């Protein structure tokens, strides 16, 4: 018989963003959560499970697994920028479940930057406990600690890449929220034009990201070649041999 698991996720937000959006109501909080989860293709949790932990600048919410959801759970680690890790309940989480969600809400900023290599999900099918918890954690791959101009360029491009991704997601979320508020107020807006403009802006930003990604990839290849030549010189010795052979012929 399929065992049920209570899966709890936490989204951490930047502190300044949390303060800036602290006056949202519960309905707007749900929109924020839905927008963030849509980025990663995750299902929306029950509204009553959403809880804001102000001192942690984070939102917590949970799903309860059901029959047939195993394939969905095992697909979560395959998401490109997300990592799942099992953890024990903390006092803050217990307090969060005991309190009713306050009116304050977290930041509308992007989830913390994630590694391209998510850690494997624990096998819950063989567990003896009937409940488990998963936390969405952030991580980034560190660059080699080598002091040279190439590494500086890689670091700069990497930072610019992530900053651009964050700006795109933040802008898209603000646009969706503003559009929803306009609809709620009964404003007459052209949904098709609004959608087209946002899609055009998004396409431009995605094109910029792709260009930066190509530059980053080229820089990484150059760095790999330099490191390889430093560890096992091949090109320089061959050039010296050619010069010596040319001198002998002269």
JSON list of N, CA and C in Angstrom, two decimals, residues 103-176:
[
{"chain": "A", "resi": 103, "resn": "UNK", "atom": "N", "xyz": [0.06, 38.70, 8.02]},
{"chain": "A", "resi": 103, "resn": "UNK", "atom": "CA", "xyz": [-0.21, 39.41, 6.78]},
{"chain": "A", "resi": 103, "resn": "UNK", "atom": "C", "xyz": [1.05, 39.73, 6.01]},
{"chain": "A", "resi": 104, "resn": "UNK", "atom": "N", "xyz": [2.18, 39.80, 6.71]},
{"chain": "A", "resi": 104, "resn": "UNK", "atom": "CA", "xyz": [3.43, 40.11, 6.03]},
{"chain": "A", "resi": 104, "resn": "UNK", "atom": "C", "xyz": [3.79, 39.02, 5.04]},
{"chain": "A", "resi": 105, "resn": "UNK", "atom": "N", "xyz": [4.43, 39.37, 3.98]},
{"chain": "A", "resi": 105, "resn": "UNK", "atom": "CA", "xyz": [4.81, 38.40, 2.97]},
{"chain": "A", "resi": 105, "resn": "UNK", "atom": "C", "xyz": [6.26, 38.56, 2.62]},
{"chain": "A", "resi": 106, "resn": "UNK", "atom": "N", "xyz": [6.81, 37.53, 2.01]},
{"chain": "A", "resi": 106, "resn": "UNK", "atom": "CA", "xyz": [8.23, 37.60, 1.65]},
{"chain": "A", "resi": 106, "resn": "UNK", "atom": "C", "xyz": [8.45, 38.40, 0.39]},
{"chain": "A", "resi": 107, "resn": "UNK", "atom": "N", "xyz": [9.71, 38.47, 0.04]},
{"chain": "A", "resi": 107, "resn": "UNK", "atom": "CA", "xyz": [10.12, 39.22, -1.14]},
{"chain": "A", "resi": 107, "resn": "UNK", "atom": "C", "xyz": [9.63, 38.56, -2.42]},
{"chain": "A", "resi": 108, "resn": "UNK", "atom": "N", "xyz": [9.51, 39.38, -3.45]},
{"chain": "A", "resi": 108, "resn": "UNK", "atom": "CA", "xyz": [9.13, 38.86, -4.75]},
{"chain": "A", "resi": 108, "resn": "UNK", "atom": "C", "xyz": [10.38, 38.52, -5.57]},
{"chain": "A", "resi": 109, "resn": "UNK", "atom": "N", "xyz": [11.52, 38.45, -4.87]},
{"chain": "A", "resi": 109, "resn": "UNK", "atom": "CA", "xyz": [12.77, 38.17, -5.59]},
{"chain": "A", "resi": 109, "resn": "UNK", "atom": "C", "xyz": [12.84, 36.71, -5.97]},
{"chain": "A", "resi": 110, "resn": "UNK", "atom": "N", "xyz": [13.77, 36.42, -6.84]},
{"chain": "A", "resi": 110, "resn": "UNK", "atom": "CA", "xyz": [13.96, 35.04, -7.31]},
{"chain": "A", "resi": 110, "resn": "UNK", "atom": "C", "xyz": [14.47, 34.16, -6.20]},
{"chain": "A", "resi": 111, "resn": "UNK", "atom": "N", "xyz": [14.15, 32.87, -6.29]},
{"chain": "A", "resi": 111, "resn": "UNK", "atom": "CA", "xyz": [14.72, 31.92, -5.37]},
{"chain": "A", "resi": 111, "resn": "UNK", "atom": "C", "xyz": [16.23, 32.00, -5.42]},
{"chain": "A", "resi": 112, "resn": "UNK", "atom": "N", "xyz": [16.88, 31.60, -4.34]},
{"chain": "A", "resi": 112, "resn": "UNK", "atom": "CA", "xyz": [18.34, 31.63, -4.32]},
{"chain": "A", "resi": 112, "resn": "UNK", "atom": "C", "xyz": [18.90, 30.85, -5.49]},
{"chain": "A", "resi": 113, "resn": "UNK", "atom": "N", "xyz": [20.06, 31.25, -5.93]},
{"chain": "A", "resi": 113, "resn": "UNK", "atom": "CA", "xyz": [20.65, 30.63, -7.12]},
{"chain": "A", "resi": 113, "resn": "UNK", "atom": "C", "xyz": [20.95, 29.17, -6.88]},
{"chain": "A", "resi": 114, "resn": "UNK", "atom": "N", "xyz": [20.68, 28.38, -7.90]},
{"chain": "A", "resi": 114, "resn": "UNK", "atom": "CA", "xyz": [20.77, 26.94, -7.74]},
{"chain": "A", "resi": 114, "resn": "UNK", "atom": "C", "xyz": [21.85, 26.33, -8.60]},
{"chain": "A", "resi": 115, "resn": "UNK", "atom": "N", "xyz": [22.36, 25.21, -8.14]},
{"chain": "A", "resi": 115, "resn": "UNK", "atom": "CA", "xyz": [23.40, 24.49, -8.87]},
{"chain": "A", "resi": 115, "resn": "UNK", "atom": "C", "xyz": [22.80, 23.75, -10.05]},
{"chain": "A", "resi": 116, "resn": "UNK", "atom": "N", "xyz": [23.60, 23.56, -11.11]},
{"chain": "A", "resi": 116, "resn": "UNK", "atom": "CA", "xyz": [23.16, 22.77, -12.26]},
{"chain": "A", "resi": 116, "resn": "UNK", "atom": "C", "xyz": [23.21, 21.29, -11.96]},
{"chain": "A", "resi": 117, "resn": "UNK", "atom": "N", "xyz": [23.80, 20.90, -10.83]},
{"chain": "A", "resi": 117, "resn": "UNK", "atom": "CA", "xyz": [23.96, 19.48, -10.50]},
{"chain": "A", "resi": 117, "resn": "UNK", "atom": "C", "xyz": [23.23, 19.18, -9.20]},
{"chain": "A", "resi": 118, "resn": "UNK", "atom": "N", "xyz": [21.91, 18.97, -9.25]},
{"chain": "A", "resi": 118, "resn": "UNK", "atom": "CA", "xyz": [21.16, 18.73, -8.03]},
{"chain": "A", "resi": 118, "resn": "UNK", "atom": "C", "xyz": [21.56, 17.43, -7.37]},
{"chain": "A", "resi": 119, "resn": "UNK", "atom": "N", "xyz": [21.47, 17.43, -6.03]},
{"chain": "A", "resi": 119, "resn": "UNK", "atom": "CA", "xyz": [21.79, 16.23, -5.29]},
{"chain": "A", "resi": 119, "resn": "UNK", "atom": "C", "xyz": [20.68, 15.22, -5.43]},
{"chain": "A", "resi": 120, "resn": "UNK", "atom": "N", "xyz": [20.97, 13.93, -5.39]},
{"chain": "A", "resi": 120, "resn": "UNK", "atom": "CA", "xyz": [19.93, 12.91, -5.59]},
{"chain": "A", "resi": 120, "resn": "UNK", "atom": "C", "xyz": [18.91, 12.91, -4.47]},
{"chain": "A", "resi": 121, "resn": "UNK", "atom": "N", "xyz": [17.69, 12.57, -4.82]},
{"chain": "A", "resi": 121, "resn": "UNK", "atom": "CA", "xyz": [16.63, 12.50, -3.82]},
{"chain": "A", "resi": 121, "resn": "UNK", "atom": "C", "xyz": [16.70, 11.19, -3.05]},
{"chain": "A", "resi": 122, "resn": "UNK", "atom": "N", "xyz": [16.51, 11.25, -1.72]},
{"chain": "A", "resi": 122, "resn": "UNK", "atom": "CA", "xyz": [16.51, 10.02, -0.95]},
{"chain": "A", "resi": 122, "resn": "UNK", "atom": "C", "xyz": [15.39, 9.09, -1.40]},
{"chain": "A", "resi": 123, "resn": "UNK", "atom": "N", "xyz": [15.63, 7.80, -1.32]},
{"chain": "A", "resi": 123, "resn": "UNK", "atom": "CA", "xyz": [14.62, 6.81, -1.69]},
{"chain": "A", "resi": 123, "resn": "UNK", "atom": "C", "xyz": [13.64, 6.68, -0.54]},
{"chain": "A", "resi": 124, "resn": "UNK", "atom": "N", "xyz": [12.43, 7.25, -0.69]},
{"chain": "A", "resi": 124, "resn": "UNK", "atom": "CA", "xyz": [11.46, 7.27, 0.39]},
{"chain": "A", "resi": 124, "resn": "UNK", "atom": "C", "xyz": [10.61, 6.01, 0.41]},
{"chain": "A", "resi": 125, "resn": "UNK", "atom": "N", "xyz": [10.67, 5.24, -0.63]},
{"chain": "A", "resi": 125, "resn": "UNK", "atom": "CA", "xyz": [9.79, 4.06, -0.68]},
{"chain": "A", "resi": 125, "resn": "UNK", "atom": "C", "xyz": [10.18, 3.03, 0.36]},
{"chain": "A", "resi": 126, "resn": "UNK", "atom": "N", "xyz": [11.48, 2.96, 0.70]},
{"chain": "A", "resi": 126, "resn": "UNK", "atom": "CA", "xyz": [11.93, 1.96, 1.66]},
{"chain": "A", "resi": 126, "resn": "UNK", "atom": "C", "xyz": [12.02, 2.50, 3.08]},
{"chain": "A", "resi": 127, "resn": "UNK", "atom": "N", "xyz": [11.56, 3.75, 3.31]},
{"chain": "A", "resi": 127, "resn": "UNK", "atom": "CA", "xyz": [11.67, 4.32, 4.65]},
{"chain": "A", "resi": 127, "resn": "UNK", "atom": "C", "xyz": [10.64, 3.72, 5.58]},
{"chain": "A", "resi": 128, "resn": "UNK", "atom": "N", "xyz": [10.98, 3.69, 6.88]},
{"chain": "A", "resi": 128, "resn": "UNK", "atom": "CA", "xyz": [10.06, 3.14, 7.87]},
{"chain": "A", "resi": 128, "resn": "UNK", "atom": "C", "xyz": [9.12, 4.21, 8.40]},
{"chain": "A", "resi": 129, "resn": "UNK", "atom": "N", "xyz": [9.55, 5.50, 8.40]},
{"chain": "A", "resi": 129, "resn": "UNK", "atom": "CA", "xyz": [8.70, 6.55, 8.90]},
{"chain": "A", "resi": 129, "resn": "UNK", "atom": "C", "xyz": [7.60, 6.85, 7.89]},
{"chain": "A", "resi": 130, "resn": "UNK", "atom": "N", "xyz": [6.46, 7.32, 8.38]},
{"chain": "A", "resi": 130, "resn": "UNK", "atom": "CA", "xyz": [5.34, 7.65, 7.51]},
{"chain": "A", "resi": 130, "resn": "UNK", "atom": "C", "xyz": [5.34, 9.11, 7.12]},
{"chain": "A", "resi": 131, "resn": "UNK", "atom": "N", "xyz": [6.32, 9.86, 7.54]},
{"chain": "A", "resi": 131, "resn": "UNK", "atom": "CA", "xyz": [6.40, 11.26, 7.14]},
{"chain": "A", "resi": 131, "resn": "UNK", "atom": "C", "xyz": [7.84, 11.62, 6.88]},
{"chain": "A", "resi": 132, "resn": "UNK", "atom": "N", "xyz": [8.05, 12.47, 5.92]},
{"chain": "A", "resi": 132, "resn": "UNK", "atom": "CA", "xyz": [9.40, 12.95, 5.60]},
{"chain": "A", "resi": 132, "resn": "UNK", "atom": "C", "xyz": [9.30, 14.38, 5.17]},
{"chain": "A", "resi": 133, "resn": "UNK", "atom": "N", "xyz": [10.41, 15.07, 5.17]},
{"chain": "A", "resi": 133, "resn": "UNK", "atom": "CA", "xyz": [10.39, 16.48, 4.79]},
{"chain": "A", "resi": 133, "resn": "UNK", "atom": "C", "xyz": [11.51, 16.74, 3.83]},
{"chain": "A", "resi": 134, "resn": "UNK", "atom": "N", "xyz": [11.23, 17.55, 2.86]},
{"chain": "A", "resi": 134, "resn": "UNK", "atom": "CA", "xyz": [12.23, 17.94, 1.87]},
{"chain": "A", "resi": 134, "resn": "UNK", "atom": "C", "xyz": [12.35, 19.45, 1.89]},
{"chain": "A", "resi": 135, "resn": "UNK", "atom": "N", "xyz": [13.54, 19.92, 1.74]},
{"chain": "A", "resi": 135, "resn": "UNK", "atom": "CA", "xyz": [13.77, 21.37, 1.72]},
{"chain": "A", "resi": 135, "resn": "UNK", "atom": "C", "xyz": [14.40, 21.77, 0.40]},
{"chain": "A", "resi": 136, "resn": "UNK", "atom": "N", "xyz": [13.88, 22.84, -0.19]},
{"chain": "A", "resi": 136, "resn": "UNK", "atom": "CA", "xyz": [14.48, 23.37, -1.40]},
{"chain": "A", "resi": 136, "resn": "UNK", "atom": "C", "xyz": [15.65, 24.24, -0.99]},
{"chain": "A", "resi": 137, "resn": "UNK", "atom": "N", "xyz": [16.84, 23.82, -1.31]},
{"chain": "A", "resi": 137, "resn": "UNK", "atom": "CA", "xyz": [18.05, 24.51, -0.88]},
{"chain": "A", "resi": 137, "resn": "UNK", "atom": "C", "xyz": [18.74, 25.14, -2.07]},
{"chain": "A", "resi": 138, "resn": "UNK", "atom": "N", "xyz": [19.55, 26.13, -1.81]},
{"chain": "A", "resi": 138, "resn": "UNK", "atom": "CA", "xyz": [20.29, 26.81, -2.87]},
{"chain": "A", "resi": 138, "resn": "UNK", "atom": "C", "xyz": [21.75, 26.46, -2.79]},
{"chain": "A", "resi": 139, "resn": "UNK", "atom": "N", "xyz": [22.36, 26.36, -3.95]},
{"chain": "A", "resi": 139, "resn": "UNK", "atom": "CA", "xyz": [23.79, 26.10, -4.00]},
{"chain": "A", "resi": 139, "resn": "UNK", "atom": "C", "xyz": [24.32, 26.60, -5.33]},
{"chain": "A", "resi": 140, "resn": "UNK", "atom": "N", "xyz": [25.61, 26.89, -5.36]},
{"chain": "A", "resi": 140, "resn": "UNK", "atom": "CA", "xyz": [26.24, 27.30, -6.61]},
{"chain": "A", "resi": 140, "resn": "UNK", "atom": "C", "xyz": [27.57, 26.62, -6.74]},
{"chain": "A", "resi": 141, "resn": "UNK", "atom": "N", "xyz": [27.92, 26.28, -7.98]},
{"chain": "A", "resi": 141, "resn": "UNK", "atom": "CA", "xyz": [29.19, 25.64, -8.22]},
{"chain": "A", "resi": 141, "resn": "UNK", "atom": "C", "xyz": [30.30, 26.66, -8.10]},
{"chain": "A", "resi": 142, "resn": "UNK", "atom": "N", "xyz": [31.34, 26.35, -7.34]},
{"chain": "A", "resi": 142, "resn": "UNK", "atom": "CA", "xyz": [32.44, 27.27, -7.16]},
{"chain": "A", "resi": 142, "resn": "UNK", "atom": "C", "xyz": [33.44, 27.13, -8.30]},
{"chain": "A", "resi": 143, "resn": "UNK", "atom": "N", "xyz": [34.04, 28.25, -8.66]},
{"chain": "A", "resi": 143, "resn": "UNK", "atom": "CA", "xyz": [35.04, 28.25, -9.71]},
{"chain": "A", "resi": 143, "resn": "UNK", "atom": "C", "xyz": [36.40, 27.92, -9.13]},
{"chain": "A", "resi": 144, "resn": "UNK", "atom": "N", "xyz": [37.33, 27.41, -9.92]},
{"chain": "A", "resi": 144, "resn": "UNK", "atom": "CA", "xyz": [38.66, 27.09, -9.42]},
{"chain": "A", "resi": 144, "resn": "UNK", "atom": "C", "xyz": [39.34, 28.33, -8.87]},
{"chain": "A", "resi": 145, "resn": "UNK", "atom": "N", "xyz": [40.01, 28.17, -7.74]},
{"chain": "A", "resi": 145, "resn": "UNK", "atom": "CA", "xyz": [40.68, 29.30, -7.10]},
{"chain": "A", "resi": 145, "resn": "UNK", "atom": "C", "xyz": [42.03, 29.54, -7.75]},
{"chain": "A", "resi": 146, "resn": "UNK", "atom": "N", "xyz": [42.02, 30.03, -8.98]},
{"chain": "A", "resi": 146, "resn": "UNK", "atom": "CA", "xyz": [43.25, 30.30, -9.72]},
{"chain": "A", "resi": 146, "resn": "UNK", "atom": "C", "xyz": [43.25, 31.78, -10.09]},
{"chain": "A", "resi": 147, "resn": "UNK", "atom": "N", "xyz": [44.32, 32.47, -9.75]},
{"chain": "A", "resi": 147, "resn": "UNK", "atom": "CA", "xyz": [44.40, 33.90, -9.97]},
{"chain": "A", "resi": 147, "resn": "UNK", "atom": "C", "xyz": [44.94, 34.19, -11.37]},
{"chain": "A", "resi": 148, "resn": "UNK", "atom": "N", "xyz": [44.08, 34.52, -12.27]},
{"chain": "A", "resi": 148, "resn": "UNK", "atom": "CA", "xyz": [44.49, 34.99, -13.59]},
{"chain": "A", "resi": 148, "resn": "UNK", "atom": "C", "xyz": [43.33, 35.73, -14.23]},
{"chain": "A", "resi": 149, "resn": "UNK", "atom": "N", "xyz": [43.60, 36.40, -15.33]},
{"chain": "A", "resi": 149, "resn": "UNK", "atom": "CA", "xyz": [42.58, 37.23, -15.97]},
{"chain": "A", "resi": 149, "resn": "UNK", "atom": "C", "xyz": [41.40, 36.41, -16.47]},
{"chain": "A", "resi": 150, "resn": "UNK", "atom": "N", "xyz": [41.67, 35.19, -16.91]},
{"chain": "A", "resi": 150, "resn": "UNK", "atom": "CA", "xyz": [40.58, 34.35, -17.43]},
{"chain": "A", "resi": 150, "resn": "UNK", "atom": "C", "xyz": [39.57, 34.03, -16.35]},
{"chain": "A", "resi": 151, "resn": "UNK", "atom": "N", "xyz": [40.05, 33.68, -15.17]},
{"chain": "A", "resi": 151, "resn": "UNK", "atom": "CA", "xyz": [39.14, 33.37, -14.06]},
{"chain": "A", "resi": 151, "resn": "UNK", "atom": "C", "xyz": [38.33, 34.60, -13.69]},
{"chain": "A", "resi": 152, "resn": "UNK", "atom": "N", "xyz": [38.94, 35.78, -13.71]},
{"chain": "A", "resi": 152, "resn": "UNK", "atom": "CA", "xyz": [38.22, 37.00, -13.39]},
{"chain": "A", "resi": 152, "resn": "UNK", "atom": "C", "xyz": [37.07, 37.23, -14.38]},
{"chain": "A", "resi": 153, "resn": "UNK", "atom": "N", "xyz": [37.33, 36.94, -15.64]},
{"chain": "A", "resi": 153, "resn": "UNK", "atom": "CA", "xyz": [36.29, 37.09, -16.66]},
{"chain": "A", "resi": 153, "resn": "UNK", "atom": "C", "xyz": [35.17, 36.09, -16.42]},
{"chain": "A", "resi": 154, "resn": "UNK", "atom": "N", "xyz": [35.53, 34.86, -16.09]},
{"chain": "A", "resi": 154, "resn": "UNK", "atom": "CA", "xyz": [34.52, 33.83, -15.82]},
{"chain": "A", "resi": 154, "resn": "UNK", "atom": "C", "xyz": [33.64, 34.24, -14.64]},
{"chain": "A", "resi": 155, "resn": "UNK", "atom": "N", "xyz": [34.26, 34.73, -13.58]},
{"chain": "A", "resi": 155, "resn": "UNK", "atom": "CA", "xyz": [33.51, 35.15, -12.40]},
{"chain": "A", "resi": 155, "resn": "UNK", "atom": "C", "xyz": [32.57, 36.30, -12.75]},
{"chain": "A", "resi": 156, "resn": "UNK", "atom": "N", "xyz": [33.06, 37.25, -13.50]},
{"chain": "A", "resi": 156, "resn": "UNK", "atom": "CA", "xyz": [32.25, 38.40, -13.89]},
{"chain": "A", "resi": 156, "resn": "UNK", "atom": "C", "xyz": [31.06, 37.99, -14.74]},
{"chain": "A", "resi": 157, "resn": "UNK", "atom": "N", "xyz": [31.31, 37.13, -15.73]},
{"chain": "A", "resi": 157, "resn": "UNK", "atom": "CA", "xyz": [30.22, 36.68, -16.60]},
{"chain": "A", "resi": 157, "resn": "UNK", "atom": "C", "xyz": [29.21, 35.83, -15.84]},
{"chain": "A", "resi": 158, "resn": "UNK", "atom": "N", "xyz": [29.69, 35.01, -14.92]},
{"chain": "A", "resi": 158, "resn": "UNK", "atom": "CA", "xyz": [28.78, 34.19, -14.12]},
{"chain": "A", "resi": 158, "resn": "UNK", "atom": "C", "xyz": [27.87, 35.06, -13.28]},
{"chain": "A", "resi": 159, "resn": "UNK", "atom": "N", "xyz": [28.44, 36.08, -12.64]},
{"chain": "A", "resi": 159, "resn": "UNK", "atom": "CA", "xyz": [27.64, 37.00, -11.83]},
{"chain": "A", "resi": 159, "resn": "UNK", "atom": "C", "xyz": [26.61, 37.72, -12.69]},
{"chain": "A", "resi": 160, "resn": "UNK", "atom": "N", "xyz": [27.04, 38.18, -13.85]},
{"chain": "A", "resi": 160, "resn": "UNK", "atom": "CA", "xyz": [26.13, 38.88, -14.75]},
{"chain": "A", "resi": 160, "resn": "UNK", "atom": "C", "xyz": [25.02, 37.95, -15.24]},
{"chain": "A", "resi": 161, "resn": "UNK", "atom": "N", "xyz": [25.36, 36.70, -15.48]},
{"chain": "A", "resi": 161, "resn": "UNK", "atom": "CA", "xyz": [24.38, 35.71, -15.93]},
{"chain": "A", "resi": 161, "resn": "UNK", "atom": "C", "xyz": [23.27, 35.54, -14.89]},
{"chain": "A", "resi": 162, "resn": "UNK", "atom": "N", "xyz": [23.66, 35.33, -13.63]},
{"chain": "A", "resi": 162, "resn": "UNK", "atom": "CA", "xyz": [22.67, 35.10, -12.58]},
{"chain": "A", "resi": 162, "resn": "UNK", "atom": "C", "xyz": [21.88, 36.37, -12.28]},
{"chain": "A", "resi": 163, "resn": "UNK", "atom": "N", "xyz": [22.54, 37.53, -12.32]},
{"chain": "A", "resi": 163, "resn": "UNK", "atom": "CA", "xyz": [21.82, 38.78, -12.10]},
{"chain": "A", "resi": 163, "resn": "UNK", "atom": "C", "xyz": [20.76, 38.99, -13.18]},
{"chain": "A", "resi": 164, "resn": "UNK", "atom": "N", "xyz": [21.09, 38.66, -14.41]},
{"chain": "A", "resi": 164, "resn": "UNK", "atom": "CA", "xyz": [20.13, 38.82, -15.50]},
{"chain": "A", "resi": 164, "resn": "UNK", "atom": "C", "xyz": [18.95, 37.87, -15.33]},
{"chain": "A", "resi": 165, "resn": "UNK", "atom": "N", "xyz": [19.23, 36.64, -14.96]},
{"chain": "A", "resi": 165, "resn": "UNK", "atom": "CA", "xyz": [18.14, 35.68, -14.71]},
{"chain": "A", "resi": 165, "resn": "UNK", "atom": "C", "xyz": [17.21, 36.19, -13.61]},
{"chain": "A", "resi": 166, "resn": "UNK", "atom": "N", "xyz": [17.80, 36.71, -12.53]},
{"chain": "A", "resi": 166, "resn": "UNK", "atom": "CA", "xyz": [16.99, 37.21, -11.43]},
{"chain": "A", "resi": 166, "resn": "UNK", "atom": "C", "xyz": [16.13, 38.39, -11.87]},
{"chain": "A", "resi": 167, "resn": "UNK", "atom": "N", "xyz": [16.71, 39.30, -12.64]},
{"chain": "A", "resi": 167, "resn": "UNK", "atom": "CA", "xyz": [15.96, 40.47, -13.10]},
{"chain": "A", "resi": 167, "resn": "UNK", "atom": "C", "xyz": [14.79, 40.06, -13.99]},
{"chain": "A", "resi": 168, "resn": "UNK", "atom": "N", "xyz": [15.01, 39.07, -14.85]},
{"chain": "A", "resi": 168, "resn": "UNK", "atom": "CA", "xyz": [13.94, 38.61, -15.74]},
{"chain": "A", "resi": 168, "resn": "UNK", "atom": "C", "xyz": [12.77, 38.06, -14.94]},
{"chain": "A", "resi": 169, "resn": "UNK", "atom": "N", "xyz": [13.08, 37.20, -13.99]},
{"chain": "A", "resi": 169, "resn": "UNK", "atom": "CA", "xyz": [12.00, 36.58, -13.20]},
{"chain": "A", "resi": 169, "resn": "UNK", "atom": "C", "xyz": [11.28, 37.61, -12.35]},
{"chain": "A", "resi": 170, "resn": "UNK", "atom": "N", "xyz": [12.03, 38.53, -11.73]},
{"chain": "A", "resi": 170, "resn": "UNK", "atom": "CA", "xyz": [11.41, 39.56, -10.90]},
{"chain": "A", "resi": 170, "resn": "UNK", "atom": "C", "xyz": [10.48, 40.45, -11.74]},
{"chain": "A", "resi": 171, "resn": "UNK", "atom": "N", "xyz": [10.97, 40.85, -12.92]},
{"chain": "A", "resi": 171, "resn": "UNK", "atom": "CA", "xyz": [10.17, 41.71, -13.78]},
{"chain": "A", "resi": 171, "resn": "UNK", "atom": "C", "xyz": [8.90, 40.99, -14.25]},
{"chain": "A", "resi": 172, "resn": "UNK", "atom": "N", "xyz": [9.04, 39.72, -14.62]},
{"chain": "A", "resi": 172, "resn": "UNK", "atom": "CA", "xyz": [7.87, 38.96, -15.07]},
{"chain": "A", "resi": 172, "resn": "UNK", "atom": "C", "xyz": [6.84, 38.81, -13.96]},
{"chain": "A", "resi": 173, "resn": "UNK", "atom": "N", "xyz": [7.31, 38.56, -12.73]},
{"chain": "A", "resi": 173, "resn": "UNK", "atom": "CA", "xyz": [6.40, 38.39, -11.60]},
{"chain": "A", "resi": 173, "resn": "UNK", "atom": "C", "xyz": [5.69, 39.71, -11.28]},
{"chain": "A", "resi": 174, "resn": "UNK", "atom": "N", "xyz": [6.44, 40.81, -11.31]},
{"chain": "A", "resi": 174, "resn": "UNK", "atom": "CA", "xyz": [5.80, 42.11, -11.05]},
{"chain": "A", "resi": 174, "resn": "UNK", "atom": "C", "xyz": [4.77, 42.44, -12.12]},
{"chain": "A", "resi": 175, "resn": "UNK", "atom": "N", "xyz": [5.08, 42.08, -13.36]},
{"chain": "A", "resi": 175, "resn": "UNK", "atom": "CA", "xyz": [4.14, 42.34, -14.43]},
{"chain": "A", "resi": 175, "resn": "UNK", "atom": "C", "xyz": [2.85, 41.54, -14.26]},
{"chain": "A", "resi": 176, "resn": "UNK", "atom": "N", "xyz": [2.98, 40.26, -13.89]},
{"chain": "A", "resi": 176, "resn": "UNK", "atom": "CA", "xyz": [1.79, 39.43, -13.68]},
{"chain": "A", "resi": 176, "resn": "UNK", "atom": "C", "xyz": [0.94, 39.96, -12.52]}
]
